Coordinates of C-alpha atoms in Angstrom, one line a residue:
M27 CA 4.9 22.7 -18.5
A28 CA 7.4 20.3 -16.9
N29 CA 6.8 16.6 -17.1
P30 CA 5.7 14.9 -13.9
S31 CA 8.7 13.3 -12.1
L32 CA 9.0 9.8 -10.9
L33 CA 11.8 8.2 -8.7
I34 CA 12.0 4.5 -9.2
L35 CA 13.4 2.5 -6.3
A36 CA 13.2 -1.1 -7.4
G37 CA 14.9 -2.5 -4.3
D38 CA 15.7 -6.2 -3.6
G39 CA 14.6 -9.7 -4.6
I40 CA 11.8 -9.6 -7.2
G41 CA 11.6 -5.8 -7.0
P42 CA 13.7 -5.2 -10.1
E43 CA 11.8 -7.8 -12.1
V44 CA 8.3 -6.5 -11.4
M45 CA 9.5 -2.9 -11.8
A46 CA 10.9 -3.7 -15.2
E47 CA 7.3 -4.3 -16.4
V48 CA 6.2 -1.0 -14.9
K49 CA 8.9 0.8 -16.8
K50 CA 7.6 -0.7 -20.0
I51 CA 4.1 0.7 -19.2
I52 CA 5.6 4.1 -18.5
A53 CA 7.3 4.0 -21.9
W54 CA 4.0 2.9 -23.5
M55 CA 2.3 5.9 -21.9
G56 CA 4.8 8.2 -23.6
D57 CA 4.7 6.5 -27.0
K58 CA 0.9 5.8 -27.3
R59 CA -0.7 8.4 -25.0
G60 CA 1.7 11.3 -25.1
V61 CA 2.0 11.1 -21.3
T62 CA 5.7 11.6 -20.6
F63 CA 7.4 11.3 -17.2
D64 CA 10.8 12.4 -16.1
V65 CA 12.1 9.1 -14.6
S66 CA 15.1 8.7 -12.3
E67 CA 16.3 5.6 -10.5
D68 CA 18.2 4.8 -7.2
L69 CA 18.7 2.2 -4.5
V70 CA 16.8 1.3 -1.4
G71 CA 17.0 -1.6 1.0
G72 CA 19.6 -4.3 1.0
C73 CA 21.1 -3.2 -2.4
A74 CA 21.6 0.3 -0.9
Y75 CA 23.2 -1.2 2.1
D76 CA 25.6 -3.2 -0.1
V77 CA 26.7 0.0 -1.8
H78 CA 26.4 2.7 0.8
G79 CA 26.3 0.9 4.2
T80 CA 22.8 2.2 4.8
P81 CA 19.4 1.1 3.5
L82 CA 18.7 4.6 2.2
A83 CA 21.4 7.1 1.4
D84 CA 20.8 10.8 2.3
A85 CA 21.1 11.8 -1.4
T86 CA 18.3 9.3 -2.3
M87 CA 16.1 10.7 0.5
E88 CA 16.6 14.2 -1.0
K89 CA 15.6 12.9 -4.5
A90 CA 12.4 11.3 -3.0
Q91 CA 11.5 14.6 -1.4
A92 CA 11.9 16.5 -4.7
V93 CA 9.9 14.3 -7.1
D94 CA 6.2 14.1 -7.7
A95 CA 6.0 10.5 -6.8
V96 CA 8.2 7.5 -5.8
L97 CA 7.6 4.0 -7.1
L98 CA 9.1 1.3 -4.9
G99 CA 9.5 -2.4 -5.6
A100 CA 10.4 -4.4 -2.5
V101 CA 13.1 -4.6 0.2
G102 CA 14.8 -7.3 2.2
G103 CA 16.3 -10.7 1.9
P104 CA 17.7 -13.5 4.1
Q105 CA 21.2 -12.3 3.6
Y106 CA 20.4 -9.2 5.6
D107 CA 18.7 -10.9 8.5
E108 CA 21.6 -10.6 10.9
L109 CA 22.3 -6.9 10.3
P110 CA 21.8 -4.5 13.2
F111 CA 18.2 -3.3 13.4
A112 CA 19.1 0.3 12.5
V113 CA 20.5 -0.7 9.0
K114 CA 18.1 -3.5 8.1
P115 CA 16.6 -3.1 4.6
E116 CA 13.1 -2.3 6.0
R117 CA 14.5 0.8 7.8
G118 CA 15.0 2.4 4.4
L119 CA 11.3 2.1 3.6
L120 CA 10.3 3.3 7.1
R121 CA 12.6 6.3 6.7
L122 CA 10.9 7.2 3.4
R123 CA 7.5 7.0 5.0
K124 CA 8.5 9.0 8.0
E125 CA 10.5 11.8 6.5
M126 CA 8.1 12.3 3.6
D127 CA 5.4 12.3 6.2
L128 CA 3.3 9.8 4.3
F129 CA 0.6 9.4 6.9
A130 CA -2.2 7.8 4.9
N131 CA -1.6 4.3 3.5
L132 CA -4.2 3.2 0.9
R133 CA -4.5 -0.5 0.4
P134 CA -7.3 -1.6 -1.9
A135 CA -8.6 -5.2 -1.7
Q136 CA -10.4 -5.9 -5.0
C137 CA -11.3 -9.4 -6.2
F138 CA -11.3 -9.7 -9.9
D139 CA -14.0 -11.9 -11.3
A140 CA -11.5 -14.1 -13.0
L141 CA -9.9 -14.9 -9.6
A142 CA -13.0 -15.3 -7.4
D143 CA -12.4 -19.0 -7.3
F144 CA -8.8 -18.5 -6.3
S145 CA -9.6 -17.1 -2.9
S146 CA -9.5 -19.4 0.1
L147 CA -13.0 -18.2 0.9
K148 CA -16.2 -19.2 -0.9
K149 CA -16.8 -17.5 -4.3
D150 CA -20.1 -15.8 -3.2
V151 CA -18.3 -14.2 -0.2
V152 CA -15.5 -12.5 -2.3
A153 CA -17.0 -12.1 -5.8
G154 CA -17.2 -8.4 -6.5
L155 CA -15.3 -7.4 -3.4
D156 CA -13.9 -3.8 -3.6
I157 CA -12.8 -2.3 -0.3
M158 CA -10.2 0.3 0.7
I159 CA -8.2 0.1 3.9
V160 CA -6.7 3.4 5.0
R161 CA -3.9 2.8 7.5
E162 CA -2.2 5.5 9.5
L163 CA 1.4 5.1 8.6
T164 CA 3.7 7.5 10.4
S165 CA 2.9 7.1 14.1
G166 CA 1.6 4.5 16.6
V167 CA 3.4 1.6 18.0
Y168 CA 6.0 1.3 15.2
F169 CA 7.4 4.8 16.0
G170 CA 6.4 5.6 19.6
E171 CA 9.0 6.2 22.3
P172 CA 10.3 4.7 24.5
R173 CA 11.2 1.6 22.6
G174 CA 13.9 -1.0 22.9
I175 CA 15.0 -4.0 24.8
F176 CA 16.1 -3.3 28.3
T177 CA 17.3 -5.2 31.4
E178 CA 15.2 -4.9 34.5
G179 CA 16.6 -6.9 37.4
N180 CA 17.7 -10.2 36.0
E181 CA 15.6 -10.4 32.8
R182 CA 15.2 -8.6 29.5
V183 CA 12.1 -6.5 28.7
G184 CA 10.9 -5.5 25.2
I185 CA 9.1 -2.1 25.1
N186 CA 7.2 -0.5 22.3
T187 CA 4.9 2.5 22.9
Q188 CA 1.5 3.1 21.2
R189 CA 1.2 6.9 20.9
Y190 CA -1.2 9.0 18.8
T191 CA -1.9 12.7 18.8
E192 CA -5.3 14.2 18.0
S193 CA -3.9 15.8 14.8
E194 CA -2.4 12.5 13.6
I195 CA -5.8 10.8 14.0
A196 CA -7.7 13.7 12.4
R197 CA -5.7 13.9 9.2
V198 CA -6.0 10.2 8.4
A199 CA -9.7 10.3 9.2
R200 CA -10.1 13.1 6.7
S201 CA -8.3 11.0 4.1
A202 CA -10.7 8.1 4.7
F203 CA -13.8 10.3 4.6
E204 CA -12.7 12.0 1.4
L205 CA -12.1 8.6 -0.3
A206 CA -15.5 7.4 0.9
R207 CA -17.2 10.3 -0.8
K208 CA -15.8 9.0 -4.1
R209 CA -16.8 5.4 -3.4
G210 CA -19.7 3.9 -1.4
N211 CA -19.8 6.8 1.1
K212 CA -19.2 4.5 4.1
V213 CA -16.4 4.5 6.6
C214 CA -15.8 1.9 9.4
S215 CA -13.2 3.0 11.9
M216 CA -11.4 0.2 13.8
E217 CA -9.5 0.4 17.0
K218 CA -9.4 -1.3 20.5
A219 CA -11.2 1.4 22.5
N220 CA -12.3 -1.3 25.0
V221 CA -8.7 -1.9 26.3
M222 CA -6.5 0.9 24.9
E223 CA -6.6 4.6 25.8
S224 CA -5.2 5.4 22.3
G225 CA -8.2 3.6 21.0
V226 CA -10.5 5.7 23.0
L227 CA -8.9 8.9 21.7
W228 CA -9.0 7.4 18.1
R229 CA -12.8 6.8 18.4
Q230 CA -13.4 10.3 19.8
V231 CA -11.4 12.2 17.2
V232 CA -12.8 10.2 14.2
T233 CA -16.4 10.9 15.5
E234 CA -15.7 14.6 16.0
I235 CA -14.2 15.0 12.5
H236 CA -17.2 13.1 11.0
D237 CA -19.8 15.1 12.9
K238 CA -18.2 18.5 12.0
E239 CA -17.0 18.0 8.5
Y240 CA -18.4 14.8 6.9
P241 CA -22.0 14.2 8.3
D242 CA -23.0 13.0 4.8
V243 CA -20.7 9.9 5.1
A244 CA -22.0 6.9 7.0
L245 CA -19.7 6.2 10.0
S246 CA -19.5 3.1 12.1
H247 CA -17.0 1.9 14.7
M248 CA -15.7 -1.6 15.3
Y249 CA -13.1 -3.2 17.5
A250 CA -10.2 -4.3 15.4
D251 CA -10.3 -8.0 16.5
N252 CA -14.0 -8.1 15.5
G253 CA -13.0 -6.4 12.3
A254 CA -10.6 -9.1 11.4
M255 CA -13.3 -11.7 12.0
Q256 CA -15.8 -9.7 9.9
L257 CA -13.3 -9.4 7.0
V258 CA -13.3 -13.2 6.6
R259 CA -17.0 -13.6 7.4
N260 CA -18.7 -10.9 5.3
P261 CA -16.1 -8.6 3.7
K262 CA -18.5 -6.9 1.3
Q263 CA -20.2 -5.1 4.2
F264 CA -17.2 -2.7 4.2
D265 CA -16.4 0.2 1.8
V266 CA -13.6 2.2 3.5
I267 CA -11.9 1.0 6.7
V268 CA -9.7 3.5 8.6
T269 CA -7.4 2.2 11.3
D270 CA -4.1 2.7 13.0
N271 CA -0.6 1.6 12.0
L272 CA -0.4 -1.8 13.7
F273 CA -4.0 -2.9 13.1
G274 CA -3.8 -1.6 9.6
D275 CA -0.8 -3.7 8.9
L276 CA -2.6 -6.8 10.1
L277 CA -6.0 -6.1 8.7
S278 CA -4.7 -5.2 5.2
D279 CA -2.7 -8.4 4.9
A280 CA -5.8 -10.4 6.0
A281 CA -7.8 -8.5 3.4
A282 CA -5.1 -9.3 0.8
M283 CA -5.9 -13.0 1.0
L284 CA -9.5 -12.4 0.2
T285 CA -8.4 -11.6 -3.3
G286 CA -6.4 -14.8 -3.6
S287 CA -2.8 -13.5 -3.9
L288 CA -0.6 -10.9 -2.4
G289 CA 0.9 -10.6 -5.9
M290 CA -2.3 -8.7 -6.9
L291 CA -2.4 -5.9 -4.4
P292 CA -1.1 -2.4 -4.8
S293 CA -0.8 0.4 -2.3
A294 CA -0.4 4.1 -2.1
S295 CA 1.2 6.1 0.8
L296 CA 0.1 9.8 0.7
G297 CA 1.1 12.9 2.6
A298 CA 0.3 16.6 2.6
P299 CA 0.1 18.5 -0.7
M300 CA 3.3 20.0 -2.1
A301 CA 3.6 23.4 -3.6
N302 CA 2.3 22.1 -7.0
G303 CA -0.8 20.7 -5.3
R304 CA 0.2 17.1 -5.7
P305 CA 0.5 15.0 -2.5
K306 CA 3.8 13.6 -1.3
A307 CA 3.4 10.1 -2.5
L308 CA 5.0 6.6 -2.5
Y309 CA 3.5 3.7 -4.4
E310 CA 4.4 0.1 -3.8
P311 CA 3.1 -3.5 -4.1
V312 CA 2.0 -5.0 -0.8
H313 CA 4.0 -8.2 -1.5
G314 CA 7.6 -8.6 -0.2
S315 CA 10.8 -9.3 -2.0
A316 CA 10.1 -13.0 -2.4
P317 CA 13.8 -14.1 -2.4
D318 CA 12.8 -17.7 -3.0
I319 CA 11.7 -16.9 -6.6
A320 CA 13.9 -13.9 -7.3
G321 CA 15.7 -14.1 -10.7
Q322 CA 13.5 -16.9 -11.9
A323 CA 11.0 -14.9 -14.0
K324 CA 8.2 -16.3 -11.8
A325 CA 7.1 -13.1 -10.0
N326 CA 3.7 -11.6 -10.6
P327 CA 4.1 -7.9 -11.7
I328 CA 0.4 -7.0 -11.4
A329 CA 0.6 -5.5 -8.0
C330 CA 3.5 -3.2 -9.0
I331 CA 1.7 -2.3 -12.3
L332 CA -1.5 -1.5 -10.3
S333 CA 0.6 0.6 -7.9
F334 CA 1.6 2.7 -10.9
A335 CA -2.1 2.9 -11.9
M336 CA -2.7 4.3 -8.4
A337 CA 0.0 6.9 -9.0
L338 CA -1.8 7.9 -12.2
R339 CA -5.0 8.4 -10.3
Y340 CA -3.9 9.9 -7.0
S341 CA -0.7 11.9 -7.9
F342 CA -1.3 12.9 -11.5
D343 CA -5.1 13.2 -11.8
M344 CA -5.1 10.8 -14.8
G345 CA -8.0 8.7 -13.8
D346 CA -8.8 7.6 -17.3
E347 CA -5.3 6.3 -17.9
A348 CA -5.4 4.5 -14.5
A349 CA -8.6 2.9 -15.6
R350 CA -7.0 1.9 -18.9
V351 CA -4.3 0.0 -17.0
E352 CA -6.7 -1.6 -14.6
A353 CA -9.0 -2.7 -17.4
A354 CA -6.1 -4.3 -19.2
V355 CA -5.1 -6.2 -16.1
E356 CA -8.7 -7.4 -15.8
K357 CA -8.9 -8.4 -19.5
V358 CA -5.6 -10.5 -19.2
L359 CA -6.9 -12.3 -16.1
A360 CA -10.2 -13.0 -17.8
D361 CA -8.3 -14.5 -20.7
G362 CA -6.7 -17.0 -18.3
V363 CA -3.2 -15.6 -18.4
R364 CA -1.5 -16.6 -15.1
T365 CA 1.8 -16.3 -13.4
G366 CA 2.6 -19.2 -11.0
D367 CA 1.0 -17.7 -7.9
L368 CA -2.3 -17.5 -9.8
M369 CA -2.3 -21.0 -11.1
G370 CA -5.2 -22.9 -9.5
P371 CA -7.2 -26.1 -10.2
E372 CA -9.0 -24.3 -13.0
G373 CA -5.7 -24.0 -14.9
G374 CA -4.8 -21.2 -17.3
T375 CA -2.0 -20.1 -19.5
P376 CA 1.2 -20.1 -17.5
V377 CA 3.5 -17.1 -18.3
T378 CA 6.7 -15.5 -17.0
T379 CA 6.9 -12.1 -15.4
S380 CA 7.8 -10.4 -18.7
E381 CA 5.1 -12.3 -20.6
M382 CA 2.5 -11.1 -18.2
G383 CA 3.7 -7.6 -18.7
A384 CA 3.6 -8.0 -22.5
A385 CA 0.0 -9.4 -22.3
I386 CA -1.1 -6.3 -20.3
I387 CA 0.5 -4.0 -22.8
A388 CA -1.2 -5.9 -25.7
A389 CA -4.5 -5.3 -23.9
M390 CA -3.7 -1.6 -23.5
D391 CA -2.9 -1.5 -27.3
A392 CA -6.3 -3.0 -28.0
S393 CA -8.0 -0.3 -25.9
L394 CA -6.9 2.5 -28.2

């Protein structure tokens, strides 16, 4: 039986640094657990533009379509800010999501006990937090047409179009309900049905899918602006939140800060099953390329490591190995090991990027 295949796209900024720690864990899996992956690497983002004149070469796109899962670091940097929109580093990531049809973006927001004091919210509000935001990723206002900057009369007009089909809403709703069945069995759907026709359709379709296929799951609806307020007022009322591309972008970043640091948060972007039954999949940390600390060994690799753990769980059905990685992260944090972004008034043991990775591997060794 062939080994599962992974394409690593480390990208820009701190991407290569955090991905280096993931590669060590992949090697550990082969050495200590007999779980071997066929790993290939390529370029995405600004580094791809530097070499190919495009943020994602066609050959790289073909590789991404052929493998079982893609692991991505981060894209972008100030040196690319003046590039034409069509070749900005972020377009490489958007092309991956669109052409792989990765319609369901899973963004967990979990507050580790050791970091409960690190959140900007009170400890009792965030301690024990464990929610999942399911964001529709391949449609909505980021992809709708018409779009662009046009001249009308004597002034410029910027246009973006919010557009959703019934089937696009239905498939991401199903993803949310399926996840909820494995968690707390609650879904809250968020939109703006009070002012947007796309929101009206969203609410209708989610309700129809629920009533026909998932009546056992508790479903509630909430306007997205109220959802943002509720996330910072009482986040533990939620289990799974399902929402559109734009609102999901905003709400998941708001949820990120409940945990204390963007450097802690992984994500998965999943599509339809391939011939082997595995979903099309891309895994990446929520954080950006952080060019201000790139090359300084300051980056927190935990989000990227936890993204690999999500790959173990959702692409390879290796839930036990995913739990092993996650437990090692929790143990290291409980021991007070901290990269710079996690250093608060309570102190801790400051470590570099590679030292954090080594501490996590040591904790995994101890789990055997």
